[in-house]
Amino acid sequence: MRVEFSPDEFKVALATSVVVFGFDGENLKTLVAKKMGQPFEGAWIIPSCIVRATEDPAYVANELLTRITGQSDWMLEKLNGFAEPYRNPVGRVINIAYYCTIRLDEALEHNLKKEGYTWVPSNAIPRLAYDHNEIMEYAKERLKRRVKRRPIGFSLLPAEFTLNNIQRLYECALGKTFDKRNFRRKLLKSQLLLETDQFIRSSERAKRPSRLYKFNEKKYRTLTLKGYDFVYQ
Amino acid sequence: MRVEFSPDEFKVALATSVVVFGFDGENLKTLVAKKMGQPFEGAWIIPSCIVRATEDPAYVANELLTRITGQSDWMLEKLNGFAEPYRNPVGRVINIAYYCTIRLDEALEHNLKKEGYTWVPSNAIPRLAYDHNEIMEYAKERLKRRVKRRPIGFSLLPAEFTLNNIQRLYECALGKTFDKRNFRRKLLKSQLLLETDQFIRSSERAKRPSRLYKFNEKKYRTLTLKGYDFVYQ
DNA sequence: ACAAAAGTGTTACACTTACACCCATGT
DNA sequence: ACATGGGTGTAAGTGTAACACTTTTGT
């Protein structure tokens, strides 16, 4: 029975990666960067970082995101530990991966650019180094599940948005399409949205402007407290 | 930026734990053992094992289960990596945890006893060493989710079982009760069960014997291929 | 005027829930 | 005979899914 650790069992290294999802009103996308240094120099990777043996990966991941985005206090959700041997050619490295969602804005975009990060559409992820494609798929599945149970719009949409925006977001995240009338009915019935009296043109092509809505955060909080399940399949 | 591993980053050790669920017709239960050796000598733990830096935790977990149960080829599902610093007083240890479900039988019980493992009811888990209570809770939540989406009876019930058995199993796993008529209607409509012409007395107290059913594995396989969701909330 | 997307209701069906009594058997 | 769990049906309500046309605005 192997239950006692001897000193030479302590030979593994830790890393953390964070899958970041954003939504531009049209498409769901995720952050990647070009890997610097060997191995895999120049390959695409998910934002990642070494974790020292004394550190908490959640803390390190938070620091990493803060540097990348210029914003702090992230609601990171843990994805999993990726632990296959040989996933890293340098040695045995365990990756503790997280994901989060983010609202896009200009300051953010500026910071991302400065730090060398790029958005790629989450339905067309390029080949990534290590097992990062696996981590990415895992994150997409998790987001899907999340979307089915909780209205995620809060964290991905701007403060005001159209019903078409949010429908599009759900369609991207779940990889299917919905009937406009049924979607609206369901969403409005939930009372999670508040009508504003603002209108916006959703694209160049659109002639008629569409109404802006915002989230009813109070309603959302009371509902989640009661163990509300949104359940959009 | 910390992206290059130096040799002294490789200072972490690995372990794996497996949460095993079983069902005796009345209650859902899970395997624990008494810890041998320091630290936490004599405390209850989830079946666990060291993983060397060159090994695959999934493989090691499988070996561990094979030893404990005397059966091989486990369908282990990965739970998560538990990676908080200081979760193990001996040093930095990452635990890659799995869970599985098992059909009880006599050979199994005999082997468990021989290896020093004991069942505890999964709604009354004792205080466990390390962060094993956290892992256990995580596993219970996962089982719950699993039960909601897929008929788990296959892996937990004997080949033939009564409708009351399976209802009881669902009630244990989900921590709620169901209306007998509605439960039966739903289950039978799914066509996942085949009526046998066998009857059994479900307990000493029961006078009238109840009908045995078995799983319609073919139906199950075609349904899961089509992306079937059982969805019992 | 026309092009483009915004917006709007109804109906049929499926599923869920609530609910109470008789049945078969062993003691 | 009685105690114990086994077994059964119906009706109301709720949610889902399918469906097509009119409105508003910019060009």
Coordinates of C-alpha atoms (C1' of nucleotides) in Angstrom, one line a residue:
Chain A
M1 CA 0.0 0.0 0.0
R2 CA 1.3 3.4 -1.0
V3 CA 0.1 5.8 1.6
E4 CA 3.3 7.4 3.0
F5 CA 4.9 10.1 1.0
S6 CA 8.7 9.9 0.8
P7 CA 10.6 13.0 0.0
D8 CA 11.2 11.9 -3.6
E9 CA 7.5 11.7 -4.3
F10 CA 7.5 15.5 -4.5
K11 CA 8.6 15.9 -8.1
V12 CA 5.6 17.4 -9.8
A13 CA 5.1 21.0 -10.9
L14 CA 1.9 23.0 -11.0
A15 CA 0.5 25.4 -13.5
T16 CA -2.8 27.2 -13.9
S17 CA -4.8 28.2 -17.0
V18 CA -7.8 30.4 -17.3
V19 CA -10.3 30.2 -20.1
V20 CA -11.9 33.6 -20.6
F21 CA -15.1 34.0 -22.5
G22 CA -16.4 37.3 -24.0
F23 CA -19.3 38.2 -26.2
D24 CA -19.3 41.1 -28.7
G25 CA -23.1 41.1 -29.4
E26 CA -22.6 38.7 -32.4
N27 CA -20.2 36.0 -31.3
L28 CA -18.8 34.3 -28.3
K29 CA -15.0 34.4 -28.1
T30 CA -12.2 33.4 -25.9
L31 CA -8.7 34.7 -25.1
V32 CA -5.5 33.2 -26.4
A33 CA -1.9 34.3 -26.6
K34 CA 1.3 33.3 -28.5
K35 CA 3.6 31.2 -26.3
M36 CA 7.0 32.7 -25.7
G37 CA 10.1 30.6 -25.1
Q38 CA 10.5 26.8 -25.5
P39 CA 8.7 24.5 -25.6
F40 CA 6.0 25.3 -28.2
E41 CA 7.4 28.8 -28.9
G42 CA 4.9 30.7 -31.1
A43 CA 2.0 28.3 -30.6
W44 CA -1.3 29.5 -29.3
I45 CA -2.1 28.9 -25.7
I46 CA -4.7 29.6 -23.1
P47 CA -3.6 32.3 -20.6
S48 CA -1.4 30.3 -18.2
C49 CA 1.1 30.6 -15.5
I50 CA 3.4 28.5 -13.3
V51 CA 2.2 27.9 -9.7
R52 CA 4.9 27.4 -7.1
A53 CA 4.6 24.6 -4.6
T54 CA 3.7 27.0 -1.8
E55 CA 1.0 28.9 -3.8
D56 CA -2.7 28.6 -4.2
P57 CA -3.6 28.1 -7.9
A58 CA -6.8 30.1 -7.5
Y59 CA -4.8 33.0 -6.2
V60 CA -2.2 32.8 -9.0
A61 CA -4.9 32.5 -11.6
N62 CA -6.5 35.7 -10.2
E63 CA -3.2 37.5 -10.4
L64 CA -2.7 36.4 -13.9
L65 CA -6.1 37.7 -15.0
T66 CA -5.6 40.9 -13.2
R67 CA -2.4 41.5 -15.2
I68 CA -3.9 40.5 -18.5
T69 CA -7.1 42.6 -18.1
G70 CA -6.1 45.4 -15.9
Q71 CA -9.2 44.6 -13.8
S72 CA -9.2 42.7 -10.5
D73 CA -11.4 40.6 -8.3
W74 CA -12.4 37.9 -10.6
M75 CA -15.1 35.3 -10.1
L76 CA -13.1 32.4 -11.3
E77 CA -14.8 29.0 -11.5
K78 CA -12.6 26.0 -11.2
L79 CA -12.8 23.6 -14.1
N80 CA -10.6 20.7 -13.2
G81 CA -7.1 19.5 -12.7
F82 CA -5.5 18.2 -15.9
A83 CA -3.1 15.6 -14.9
E84 CA -2.1 13.2 -17.7
P85 CA 1.6 12.3 -17.6
Y86 CA 3.5 13.8 -20.5
R87 CA 1.0 16.6 -21.1
N88 CA 4.1 18.9 -20.8
P89 CA 7.4 17.8 -22.4
V90 CA 9.4 19.6 -19.7
G91 CA 8.3 17.3 -16.9
R92 CA 5.3 16.3 -14.9
V93 CA 3.1 19.3 -14.7
I94 CA -0.4 19.4 -13.3
N95 CA -2.6 22.1 -14.6
I96 CA -5.4 23.4 -12.4
A97 CA -7.7 25.2 -14.9
Y98 CA -10.3 27.9 -14.3
Y99 CA -12.8 29.7 -16.5
C100 CA -14.6 33.1 -16.3
T101 CA -16.8 35.4 -18.3
I102 CA -16.1 39.0 -18.9
R103 CA -17.8 42.2 -20.1
L104 CA -16.0 43.7 -23.0
D105 CA -15.0 47.4 -22.9
E106 CA -12.4 49.6 -24.4
A107 CA -10.0 49.7 -21.4
L108 CA -10.1 46.0 -21.4
E109 CA -9.3 45.7 -25.1
H110 CA -6.5 48.1 -24.7
N111 CA -4.9 46.2 -21.9
L112 CA -5.3 42.8 -23.7
K113 CA -3.5 44.2 -26.7
K114 CA -0.7 45.6 -24.6
E115 CA -0.3 42.2 -22.9
G116 CA -0.3 40.3 -26.2
Y117 CA -3.7 38.6 -25.9
T118 CA -6.2 38.1 -28.7
W119 CA -9.8 37.0 -29.0
V120 CA -10.7 34.0 -31.2
P121 CA -14.2 32.9 -31.9
S122 CA -15.1 30.1 -29.5
N123 CA -16.6 28.0 -32.3
A124 CA -13.3 28.1 -34.3
I125 CA -10.5 27.6 -31.8
P126 CA -7.1 27.1 -33.5
R127 CA -4.8 24.3 -32.6
L128 CA -3.4 25.1 -29.1
A129 CA -0.2 23.9 -27.4
Y130 CA -0.1 21.2 -24.7
D131 CA -3.6 19.8 -24.0
H132 CA -5.1 23.3 -24.1
N133 CA -7.6 22.3 -26.7
E134 CA -8.9 19.7 -24.3
I135 CA -9.1 22.3 -21.5
M136 CA -10.9 24.7 -23.9
E137 CA -13.5 22.0 -24.8
Y138 CA -14.0 21.3 -21.2
A139 CA -14.6 25.0 -20.5
K140 CA -17.0 25.3 -23.4
E141 CA -19.0 22.3 -22.1
R142 CA -19.0 23.9 -18.6
L143 CA -20.2 27.2 -20.0
K144 CA -23.0 25.4 -21.8
R145 CA -24.1 23.7 -18.7
R146 CA -23.9 26.9 -16.8
V147 CA -26.0 28.7 -19.4
K148 CA -28.7 26.1 -19.1
R149 CA -29.0 26.6 -15.4
R150 CA -28.3 30.3 -14.8
P151 CA -28.8 33.4 -16.9
I152 CA -25.2 34.2 -17.7
G153 CA -26.0 37.4 -19.5
F154 CA -25.1 39.4 -16.4
S155 CA -21.5 38.7 -16.8
L156 CA -21.1 38.7 -20.6
L157 CA -23.4 41.4 -21.9
P158 CA -23.1 45.2 -21.5
A159 CA -25.3 46.9 -19.0
E160 CA -28.0 47.5 -21.7
F161 CA -28.6 45.1 -24.5
T162 CA -31.3 44.0 -26.9
L163 CA -33.4 40.8 -26.8
N164 CA -31.7 39.9 -30.1
N165 CA -28.3 40.2 -28.4
I166 CA -29.2 37.9 -25.6
Q167 CA -30.9 35.4 -27.9
R168 CA -27.7 35.4 -30.0
L169 CA -25.6 34.8 -26.9
Y170 CA -27.7 31.8 -25.9
E171 CA -27.5 30.5 -29.4
C172 CA -23.7 30.8 -29.5
A173 CA -23.2 29.2 -26.1
L174 CA -25.6 26.3 -26.7
G175 CA -24.8 25.9 -30.4
K176 CA -28.5 25.9 -31.5
T177 CA -31.1 28.3 -32.6
F178 CA -34.3 29.4 -30.9
D179 CA -37.7 30.6 -32.0
K180 CA -37.7 34.4 -31.5
R181 CA -41.2 34.5 -30.1
N182 CA -40.8 31.6 -27.7
F183 CA -37.4 32.9 -26.5
R184 CA -38.8 36.3 -25.7
R185 CA -41.8 35.0 -24.0
K186 CA -39.7 32.7 -21.8
L187 CA -37.2 35.4 -21.0
L188 CA -39.8 38.1 -20.2
K189 CA -41.9 35.8 -18.1
S190 CA -38.8 35.2 -15.9
Q191 CA -38.9 38.8 -14.9
L192 CA -35.1 38.9 -15.1
L193 CA -35.2 41.7 -17.6
L194 CA -36.3 45.3 -17.2
E195 CA -37.4 47.3 -20.3
T196 CA -35.7 50.6 -20.8
D197 CA -37.0 53.3 -23.1
Q198 CA -33.7 53.4 -25.0
F199 CA -33.4 52.0 -28.5
I200 CA -30.3 51.1 -30.6
R201 CA -29.6 49.9 -34.1
S202 CA -28.1 46.4 -33.7
S203 CA -25.9 46.6 -36.8
E204 CA -25.3 48.8 -39.9
R205 CA -27.7 46.8 -41.9
A206 CA -30.5 47.0 -39.4
K207 CA -32.9 49.9 -40.2
R208 CA -35.3 49.8 -37.4
P209 CA -33.7 50.2 -33.9
S210 CA -34.5 47.7 -31.2
R211 CA -35.3 48.2 -27.6
L212 CA -32.7 48.0 -24.9
Y213 CA -33.2 46.0 -21.8
K214 CA -31.2 45.7 -18.6
F215 CA -30.9 43.0 -16.0
N216 CA -33.1 43.0 -12.9
E217 CA -30.3 42.2 -10.5
K218 CA -32.6 42.2 -7.4
K219 CA -35.0 39.7 -9.0
Y220 CA -32.0 37.6 -10.0
R221 CA -30.6 37.6 -6.5
T222 CA -33.9 36.6 -4.9
L223 CA -34.5 33.9 -7.5
T224 CA -31.0 32.4 -7.1
L225 CA -31.3 32.4 -3.3
K226 CA -34.4 30.3 -3.7
G227 CA -32.4 27.8 -5.8
Y228 CA -33.9 29.0 -9.1
D229 CA -33.0 27.0 -12.2
F230 CA -33.3 28.8 -15.5
V231 CA -33.1 25.6 -17.6
Y232 CA -32.9 26.7 -21.2
Q233 CA -32.2 23.5 -23.1
Chain B
M1 CA 5.9 36.4 -16.5
R2 CA 6.3 32.9 -15.1
V3 CA 6.2 30.6 -18.0
E4 CA 9.4 28.7 -17.8
F5 CA 9.7 25.9 -15.3
S6 CA 13.0 25.7 -13.5
P7 CA 14.0 22.4 -11.9
D8 CA 13.0 23.5 -8.4
E9 CA 9.4 24.1 -9.4
F10 CA 9.0 20.3 -9.4
K11 CA 8.2 20.0 -5.7
V12 CA 4.7 18.8 -5.6
A13 CA 3.4 15.3 -4.9
L14 CA 0.3 13.6 -6.3
A15 CA -2.4 11.4 -4.8
T16 CA -5.7 10.0 -6.0
S17 CA -8.9 9.2 -4.2
V18 CA -11.9 7.3 -5.4
V19 CA -15.4 7.8 -4.0
V20 CA -17.3 4.6 -4.4
F21 CA -21.1 4.5 -4.2
G22 CA -23.1 1.4 -3.6
F23 CA -26.9 0.8 -3.0
D24 CA -28.3 -2.0 -0.9
G25 CA -31.9 -1.7 -1.9
E26 CA -32.6 0.6 1.0
N27 CA -29.8 3.1 1.3
L28 CA -27.0 4.7 -0.7
K29 CA -23.6 4.2 0.8
T30 CA -20.0 4.9 0.2
L31 CA -16.6 3.3 1.0
V32 CA -14.2 4.5 3.7
A33 CA -11.2 3.0 5.5
K34 CA -9.2 3.7 8.6
K35 CA -6.0 5.6 7.8
M36 CA -2.8 3.7 8.7
G37 CA 0.3 5.5 9.7
Q38 CA 0.9 9.2 10.3
P39 CA -0.6 11.7 9.7
F40 CA -4.2 11.2 10.8
E41 CA -3.6 7.6 11.9
G42 CA -6.9 6.0 12.6
A43 CA -9.0 8.6 11.0
W44 CA -11.6 7.8 8.3
I45 CA -10.5 8.4 4.7
I46 CA -11.8 7.8 1.2
P47 CA -9.8 5.0 -0.6
S48 CA -6.7 6.8 -1.6
C49 CA -3.2 6.2 -3.0
I50 CA 0.0 8.0 -3.8
V51 CA 0.7 8.7 -7.5
R52 CA 4.3 8.9 -8.6
A53 CA 5.5 11.6 -10.8
T54 CA 5.6 9.3 -13.8
E55 CA 2.2 7.7 -13.3
D56 CA -1.2 8.4 -14.6
P57 CA -3.6 9.0 -11.7
A58 CA -6.5 7.4 -13.6
Y59 CA -4.4 4.2 -14.0
V60 CA -3.4 4.3 -10.3
A61 CA -7.0 4.8 -9.2
N62 CA -8.0 1.9 -11.3
E63 CA -5.4 -0.3 -9.7
L64 CA -6.4 0.8 -6.3
L65 CA -10.0 -0.1 -6.9
T66 CA -9.1 -3.4 -8.3
R67 CA -7.2 -4.3 -5.2
I68 CA -10.0 -3.1 -2.9
T69 CA -12.8 -4.8 -4.7
G70 CA -11.2 -7.8 -6.4
Q71 CA -12.8 -6.7 -9.7
S72 CA -11.1 -4.9 -12.5
D73 CA -11.9 -2.6 -15.4
W74 CA -13.6 0.3 -13.7
M75 CA -15.6 3.0 -15.3
L76 CA -14.1 5.8 -13.2
E77 CA -15.3 9.3 -13.7
K78 CA -13.0 12.1 -12.9
L79 CA -14.2 14.5 -10.2
N80 CA -11.6 17.2 -10.0
G81 CA -8.1 18.1 -8.8
F82 CA -8.1 19.2 -5.2
A83 CA -5.2 21.6 -5.0
E84 CA -5.4 23.9 -2.0
P85 CA -2.0 24.4 -0.3
Y86 CA -1.7 22.8 3.1
R87 CA -4.5 20.3 2.5
N88 CA -1.8 17.7 3.5
P89 CA 0.4 18.5 6.4
V90 CA 3.3 16.4 4.9
G91 CA 3.8 18.8 2.0
R92 CA 2.2 20.1 -1.1
V93 CA 0.0 17.2 -2.4
I94 CA -2.5 17.5 -5.2
N95 CA -5.3 15.0 -5.1
I96 CA -6.9 13.9 -8.4
A97 CA -10.2 12.5 -7.3
Y98 CA -12.5 10.1 -9.1
Y99 CA -15.8 8.5 -8.4
C100 CA -17.7 5.4 -9.5
T101 CA -20.7 3.3 -8.8
I102 CA -20.8 -0.4 -8.0
R103 CA -23.2 -3.3 -7.8
L104 CA -23.0 -5.0 -4.5
D105 CA -22.4 -8.7 -4.2
E106 CA -21.0 -11.2 -1.8
A107 CA -17.6 -11.6 -3.4
L108 CA -17.2 -7.9 -3.3
E109 CA -18.2 -7.6 0.3
H110 CA -15.8 -10.3 1.3
N111 CA -12.9 -8.6 -0.5
L112 CA -13.8 -5.2 1.0
K113 CA -13.7 -6.7 4.5
K114 CA -10.4 -8.4 3.8
E115 CA -8.9 -5.1 2.7
G116 CA -10.3 -3.2 5.6
Y117 CA -13.0 -1.1 3.9
T118 CA -16.4 -0.3 5.3
W119 CA -19.6 1.1 3.9
V120 CA -21.1 4.2 5.5
P121 CA -24.5 5.7 4.6
S122 CA -23.9 8.5 2.2
N123 CA -26.3 10.8 4.1
A124 CA -24.3 10.3 7.3
I125 CA -20.6 10.6 6.4
P126 CA -18.4 10.8 9.4
R127 CA -15.6 13.3 9.8
L128 CA -12.8 12.3 7.3
A129 CA -9.1 13.2 7.3
Y130 CA -7.6 15.8 5.0
D131 CA -10.2 17.5 2.9
H132 CA -11.9 14.2 2.2
N133 CA -15.2 15.5 3.4
E134 CA -15.0 18.2 0.7
I135 CA -14.2 15.6 -2.0
M136 CA -17.1 13.4 -0.7
E137 CA -19.5 16.3 -1.0
Y138 CA -18.3 17.1 -4.4
A139 CA -18.8 13.4 -5.4
K140 CA -22.4 13.4 -4.0
E141 CA -23.2 16.5 -5.9
R142 CA -21.8 14.9 -9.1
L143 CA -23.8 11.8 -8.5
K144 CA -26.9 13.9 -8.0
R145 CA -26.3 15.7 -11.3
R146 CA -25.6 12.4 -13.0
V147 CA -28.8 10.8 -11.7
K148 CA -30.8 13.7 -13.1
R149 CA -29.5 13.2 -16.6
R150 CA -28.9 9.5 -16.9
P151 CA -30.6 6.5 -15.4
I152 CA -27.9 5.3 -13.1
G153 CA -29.7 2.2 -11.9
F154 CA -27.6 0.1 -14.3
S155 CA -24.5 0.4 -12.3
L156 CA -26.0 0.4 -8.8
L157 CA -28.8 -2.1 -8.8
P158 CA -28.7 -5.8 -9.1
A159 CA -29.7 -7.3 -12.5
E160 CA -33.3 -7.6 -11.3
F161 CA -34.9 -5.1 -8.9
T162 CA -38.3 -3.8 -8.0
L163 CA -39.8 -0.4 -8.9
N164 CA -39.6 0.4 -5.2
N165 CA -35.9 -0.3 -5.2
I166 CA -35.2 2.1 -8.0
Q167 CA -37.5 4.7 -6.6
R168 CA -35.8 4.5 -3.3
L169 CA -32.4 4.8 -5.1
Y170 CA -33.5 8.0 -6.8
E171 CA -34.8 9.3 -3.5
C172 CA -31.6 8.6 -1.8
A173 CA -29.4 10.1 -4.5
L174 CA -31.5 13.2 -4.9
G175 CA -32.5 13.7 -1.3
K176 CA -36.2 14.0 -1.9
T177 CA -39.3 11.8 -2.3
F178 CA -41.5 11.1 -5.3
D179 CA -45.1 10.2 -5.8
K180 CA -45.2 6.4 -6.4
R181 CA -47.7 6.6 -9.3
N182 CA -46.0 9.5 -11.1
F183 CA -42.5 7.9 -10.7
R184 CA -43.7 4.6 -12.1
R185 CA -45.5 6.2 -15.0
K186 CA -42.4 8.2 -16.0
L187 CA -40.0 5.3 -15.6
L188 CA -42.2 2.9 -17.5
K189 CA -42.9 5.4 -20.3
S190 CA -39.2 5.7 -20.9
Q191 CA -39.1 2.0 -21.9
L192 CA -35.9 1.6 -20.1
L193 CA -37.3 -1.2 -17.9
L194 CA -38.4 -4.7 -18.9
E195 CA -41.0 -6.5 -16.8
T196 CA -40.0 -9.9 -15.7
D197 CA -42.4 -12.5 -14.4
Q198 CA -40.5 -12.9 -11.2
F199 CA -41.6 -11.5 -7.8
I200 CA -39.7 -10.9 -4.6
R201 CA -40.5 -9.8 -1.1
S202 CA -38.7 -6.5 -0.7
S203 CA -38.2 -6.9 3.1
E204 CA -39.1 -9.1 6.1
R205 CA -42.1 -6.9 6.8
A206 CA -43.5 -6.8 3.3
K207 CA -46.2 -9.4 2.9
R208 CA -47.1 -9.1 -0.7
P209 CA -44.1 -9.7 -3.1
S210 CA -43.4 -7.1 -5.7
R211 CA -42.5 -7.5 -9.3
L212 CA -38.9 -7.6 -10.6
Y213 CA -37.8 -5.6 -13.5
K214 CA -34.6 -5.5 -15.4
F215 CA -32.9 -2.9 -17.5
N216 CA -33.5 -2.7 -21.2
E217 CA -29.8 -2.2 -22.1
K218 CA -30.4 -2.1 -25.9
K219 CA -33.0 0.7 -25.4
Y220 CA -30.7 2.5 -23.1
R221 CA -27.8 2.4 -25.6
T222 CA -29.9 3.6 -28.5
L223 CA -31.3 6.4 -26.4
T224 CA -27.9 7.6 -25.0
L225 CA -26.5 7.5 -28.6
K226 CA -29.2 10.0 -29.5
G227 CA -28.2 12.3 -26.7
Y228 CA -31.0 11.3 -24.5
D229 CA -31.5 13.2 -21.2
F230 CA -33.4 11.4 -18.5
V231 CA -34.0 14.6 -16.5
Y232 CA -35.5 13.6 -13.2
Q233 CA -35.4 16.7 -11.1
Chain C
dA1 C1' -40.6 52.0 -52.8
dC2 C1' -38.1 48.8 -51.0
dA3 C1' -34.9 46.4 -48.0
dA4 C1' -34.0 44.8 -43.4
dA5 C1' -34.6 43.6 -39.1
dA6 C1' -38.0 44.3 -35.0
dG7 C1' -41.8 42.9 -33.0
dT8 C1' -46.1 40.3 -31.9
dG9 C1' -50.5 35.7 -30.5
dT10 C1' -52.6 31.5 -30.8
dT11 C1' -53.2 26.7 -30.8
dA12 C1' -52.1 21.9 -30.0
dC13 C1' -49.6 18.9 -27.5
dA14 C1' -46.7 16.9 -23.9
dC15 C1' -45.5 16.7 -19.4
dT16 C1' -46.2 17.4 -14.4
dT17 C1' -48.6 17.3 -10.3
dA18 C1' -51.8 16.2 -6.9
dC19 C1' -54.5 13.0 -5.1
dA20 C1' -56.9 8.0 -2.4
dC21 C1' -58.3 3.6 -2.6
dC22 C1' -58.2 -1.5 -3.3
dC23 C1' -55.1 -5.7 -3.7
dA24 C1' -52.4 -9.6 -2.6
dT25 C1' -50.0 -11.9 0.7
dG26 C1' -47.9 -13.5 5.3
dT27 C1' -48.7 -13.9 10.0
Chain D
dA1 C1' -58.8 -10.9 10.6
dC2 C1' -55.5 -7.8 10.1
dA3 C1' -51.3 -5.7 9.1
dT4 C1' -48.1 -4.4 5.5
dG5 C1' -46.4 -2.8 1.6
dG6 C1' -47.8 -3.4 -3.7
dG7 C1' -50.2 -1.6 -7.1
dT8 C1' -53.3 1.4 -9.9
dG9 C1' -56.2 6.1 -12.9
dT10 C1' -57.9 10.7 -13.6
dA11 C1' -58.2 15.5 -14.1
dA12 C1' -56.2 20.2 -13.9
dG13 C1' -52.7 23.0 -14.8
dT14 C1' -48.3 24.3 -16.7
dG15 C1' -44.8 24.6 -20.1
dT16 C1' -43.2 23.8 -24.8
dA17 C1' -43.1 24.0 -29.7
dA18 C1' -44.7 25.2 -34.1
dC19 C1' -46.1 28.5 -36.9
dA20 C1' -46.4 33.8 -40.5
dC21 C1' -47.4 38.3 -40.8
dT22 C1' -47.3 43.4 -39.7
dT23 C1' -44.4 47.4 -38.2
dT24 C1' -40.8 50.6 -38.2
dT25 C1' -37.1 52.8 -40.0
dG26 C1' -33.0 53.9 -43.2
dT27 C1' -31.6 54.2 -47.8

